[in-house]
Tab-separated table of C-alpha atoms in Angstrom:
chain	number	residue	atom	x	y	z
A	105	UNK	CA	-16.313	44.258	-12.472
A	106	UNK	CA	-18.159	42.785	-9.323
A	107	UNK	CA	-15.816	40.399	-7.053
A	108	UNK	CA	-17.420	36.978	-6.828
A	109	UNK	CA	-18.185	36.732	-2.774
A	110	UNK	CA	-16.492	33.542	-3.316
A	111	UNK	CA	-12.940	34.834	-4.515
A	112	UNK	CA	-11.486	35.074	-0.998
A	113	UNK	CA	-12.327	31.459	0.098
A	114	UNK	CA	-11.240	30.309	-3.535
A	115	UNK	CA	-7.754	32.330	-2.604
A	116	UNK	CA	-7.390	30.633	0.456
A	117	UNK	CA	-8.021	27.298	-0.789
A	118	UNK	CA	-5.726	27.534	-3.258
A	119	UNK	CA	-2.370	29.112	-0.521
A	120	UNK	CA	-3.481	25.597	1.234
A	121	UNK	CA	-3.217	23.863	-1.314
A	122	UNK	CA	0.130	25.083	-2.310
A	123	UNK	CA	1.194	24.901	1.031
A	124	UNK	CA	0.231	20.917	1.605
A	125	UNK	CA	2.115	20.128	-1.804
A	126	UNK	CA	4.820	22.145	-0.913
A	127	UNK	CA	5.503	20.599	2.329
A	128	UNK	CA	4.747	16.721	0.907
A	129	UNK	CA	7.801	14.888	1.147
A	130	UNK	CA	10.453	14.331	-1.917
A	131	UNK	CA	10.348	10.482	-2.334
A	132	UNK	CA	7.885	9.276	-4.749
A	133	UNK	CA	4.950	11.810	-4.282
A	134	UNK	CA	1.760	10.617	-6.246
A	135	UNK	CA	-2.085	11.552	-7.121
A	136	UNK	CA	-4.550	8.136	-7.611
A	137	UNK	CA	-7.311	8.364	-8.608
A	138	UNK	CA	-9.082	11.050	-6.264
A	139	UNK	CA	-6.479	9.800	-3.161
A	140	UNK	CA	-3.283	11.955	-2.646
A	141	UNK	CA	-0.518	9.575	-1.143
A	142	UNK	CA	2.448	11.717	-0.399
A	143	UNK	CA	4.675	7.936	-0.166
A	144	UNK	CA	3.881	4.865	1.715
A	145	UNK	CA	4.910	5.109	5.439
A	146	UNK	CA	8.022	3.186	6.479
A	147	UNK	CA	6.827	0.513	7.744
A	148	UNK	CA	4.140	0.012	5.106
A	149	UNK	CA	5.835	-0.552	1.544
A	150	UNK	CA	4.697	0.240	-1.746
A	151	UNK	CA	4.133	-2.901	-4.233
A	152	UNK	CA	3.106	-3.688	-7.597
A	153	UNK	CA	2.222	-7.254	-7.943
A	154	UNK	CA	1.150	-6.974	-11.897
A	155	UNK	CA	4.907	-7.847	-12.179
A	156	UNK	CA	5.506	-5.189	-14.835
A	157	UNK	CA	8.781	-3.443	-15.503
A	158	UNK	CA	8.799	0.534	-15.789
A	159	UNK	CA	9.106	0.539	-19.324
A	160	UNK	CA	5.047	0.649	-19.556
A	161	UNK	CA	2.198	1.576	-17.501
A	162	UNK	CA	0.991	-1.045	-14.686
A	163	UNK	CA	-2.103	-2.612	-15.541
A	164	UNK	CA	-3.351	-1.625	-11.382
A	165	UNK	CA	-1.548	-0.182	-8.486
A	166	UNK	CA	-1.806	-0.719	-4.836
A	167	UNK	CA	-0.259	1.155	-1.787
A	168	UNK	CA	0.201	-0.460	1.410
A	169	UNK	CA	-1.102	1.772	4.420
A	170	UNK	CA	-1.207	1.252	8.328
A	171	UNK	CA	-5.276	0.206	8.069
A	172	UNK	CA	-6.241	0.356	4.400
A	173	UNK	CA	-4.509	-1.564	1.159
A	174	UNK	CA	-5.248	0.662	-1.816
A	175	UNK	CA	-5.814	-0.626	-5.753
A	176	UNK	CA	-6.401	2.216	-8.452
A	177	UNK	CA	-6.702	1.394	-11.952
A	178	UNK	CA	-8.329	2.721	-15.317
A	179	UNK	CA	-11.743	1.656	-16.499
A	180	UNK	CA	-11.787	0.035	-20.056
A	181	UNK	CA	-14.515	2.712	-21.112
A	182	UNK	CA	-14.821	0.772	-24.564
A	183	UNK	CA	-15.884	-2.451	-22.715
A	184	UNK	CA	-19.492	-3.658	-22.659
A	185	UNK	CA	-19.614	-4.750	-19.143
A	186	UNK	CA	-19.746	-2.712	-15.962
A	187	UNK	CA	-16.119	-2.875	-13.669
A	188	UNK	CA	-16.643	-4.006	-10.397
A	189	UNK	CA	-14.372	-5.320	-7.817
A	190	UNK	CA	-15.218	-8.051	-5.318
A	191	UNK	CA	-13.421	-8.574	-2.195
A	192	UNK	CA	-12.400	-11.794	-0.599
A	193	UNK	CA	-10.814	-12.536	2.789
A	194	UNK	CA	-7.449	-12.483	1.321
A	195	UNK	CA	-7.632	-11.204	-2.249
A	196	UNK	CA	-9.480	-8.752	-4.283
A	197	UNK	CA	-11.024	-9.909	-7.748
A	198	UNK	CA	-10.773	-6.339	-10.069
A	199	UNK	CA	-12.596	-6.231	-13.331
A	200	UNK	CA	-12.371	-3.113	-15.348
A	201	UNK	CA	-14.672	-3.691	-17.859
A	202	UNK	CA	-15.887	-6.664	-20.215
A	203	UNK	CA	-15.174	-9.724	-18.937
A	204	UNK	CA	-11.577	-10.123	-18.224
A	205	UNK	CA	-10.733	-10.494	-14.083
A	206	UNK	CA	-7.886	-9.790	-12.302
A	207	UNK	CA	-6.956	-11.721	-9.120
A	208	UNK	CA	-4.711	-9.713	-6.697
A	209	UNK	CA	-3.195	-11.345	-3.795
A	210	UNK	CA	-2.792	-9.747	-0.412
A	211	UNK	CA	-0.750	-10.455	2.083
A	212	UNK	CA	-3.100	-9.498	4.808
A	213	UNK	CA	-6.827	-10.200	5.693
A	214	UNK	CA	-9.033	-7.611	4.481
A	215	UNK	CA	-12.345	-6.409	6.745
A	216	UNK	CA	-14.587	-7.691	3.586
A	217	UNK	CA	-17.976	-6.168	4.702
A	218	UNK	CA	-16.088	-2.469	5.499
A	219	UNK	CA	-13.960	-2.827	2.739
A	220	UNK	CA	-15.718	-0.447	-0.564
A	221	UNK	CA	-14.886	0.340	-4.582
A	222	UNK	CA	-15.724	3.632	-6.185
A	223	UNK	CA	-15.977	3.952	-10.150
A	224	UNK	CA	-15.508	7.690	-11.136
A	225	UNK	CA	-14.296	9.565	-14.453
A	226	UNK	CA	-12.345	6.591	-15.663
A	227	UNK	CA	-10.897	5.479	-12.523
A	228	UNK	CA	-11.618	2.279	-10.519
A	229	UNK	CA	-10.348	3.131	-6.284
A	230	UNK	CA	-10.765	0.344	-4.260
A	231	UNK	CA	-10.445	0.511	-0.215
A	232	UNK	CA	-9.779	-2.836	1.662
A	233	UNK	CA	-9.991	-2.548	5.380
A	234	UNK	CA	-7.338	-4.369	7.009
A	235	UNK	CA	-9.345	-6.757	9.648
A	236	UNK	CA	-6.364	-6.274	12.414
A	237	UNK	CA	-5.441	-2.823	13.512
A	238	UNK	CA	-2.100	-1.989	13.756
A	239	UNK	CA	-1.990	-2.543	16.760
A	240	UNK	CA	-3.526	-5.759	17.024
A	241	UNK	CA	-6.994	-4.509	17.907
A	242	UNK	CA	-9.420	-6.411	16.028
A	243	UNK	CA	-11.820	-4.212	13.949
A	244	UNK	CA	-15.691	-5.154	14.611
């Protein structure tokens, strides 16, 4: 059997792989959506404002990073509307299907015009821009 030109890249890709998981740290590793988040920095903590205990799913999730706030959640594919999300200086508005929104607070102004959503196999991402750097730099 012919090798597939390919197979040594694939190889590769895979050892590097292996080795980024491998070297991710212990505390509360996690895959959303398409967005691997090895844990929130220190100074950026993770939240969950849907208020929801552990005993079931959360309804959304969003991570806290240096620049960027982060909301995943599932698309209701049995809904008749299109989810969306639309940002606001301060909040995000997340609808994931039919016509039921969700409000989510931030505690930070969000970059509105930079700030994007992406609907993909079931999975709402949603990437809000905070307007400040971290450093106090405003963002243009």
């Amino acid at each position: 059997m012919a090798n597939n030109p390919y197979d040594e890249m694939f190889k590769n890709i895979a050892r590097l792989m292996e080795k980024i998981l491998s070297e991710m740290p212990l505390h509360d590793p996690r895959i959303i959506g398409f967005t691997i988040i090895s844990g929130p920095p220190d100074a950026a903590p993770y939240f969950d404002p849907s208020g929801e205990d552990g005993d079931e799913e959360a309804e959304f999730e969003v991570i806290e990073g240096d620049d960027c706030i982060y909301i995943t959640a599932a698309v209701n594919a049995r809904a008749e509307g299109a989810p969306y999300v639309t940002f606001q200086n301060e909040s995000v508005t997340l609808c994931t299907g039919g016509d039921e929104e969700t409000v989510i607070d931030l505690d930070c102004e969000i970059d509105v015009p930079h700030s994007f959503y992406n609907v993909q196999h079931g999975v709402i991402d949603a990437v809000c821009r905070k307007k400040n750097a971290p450093d106090g730099i405003a963002r243009s």
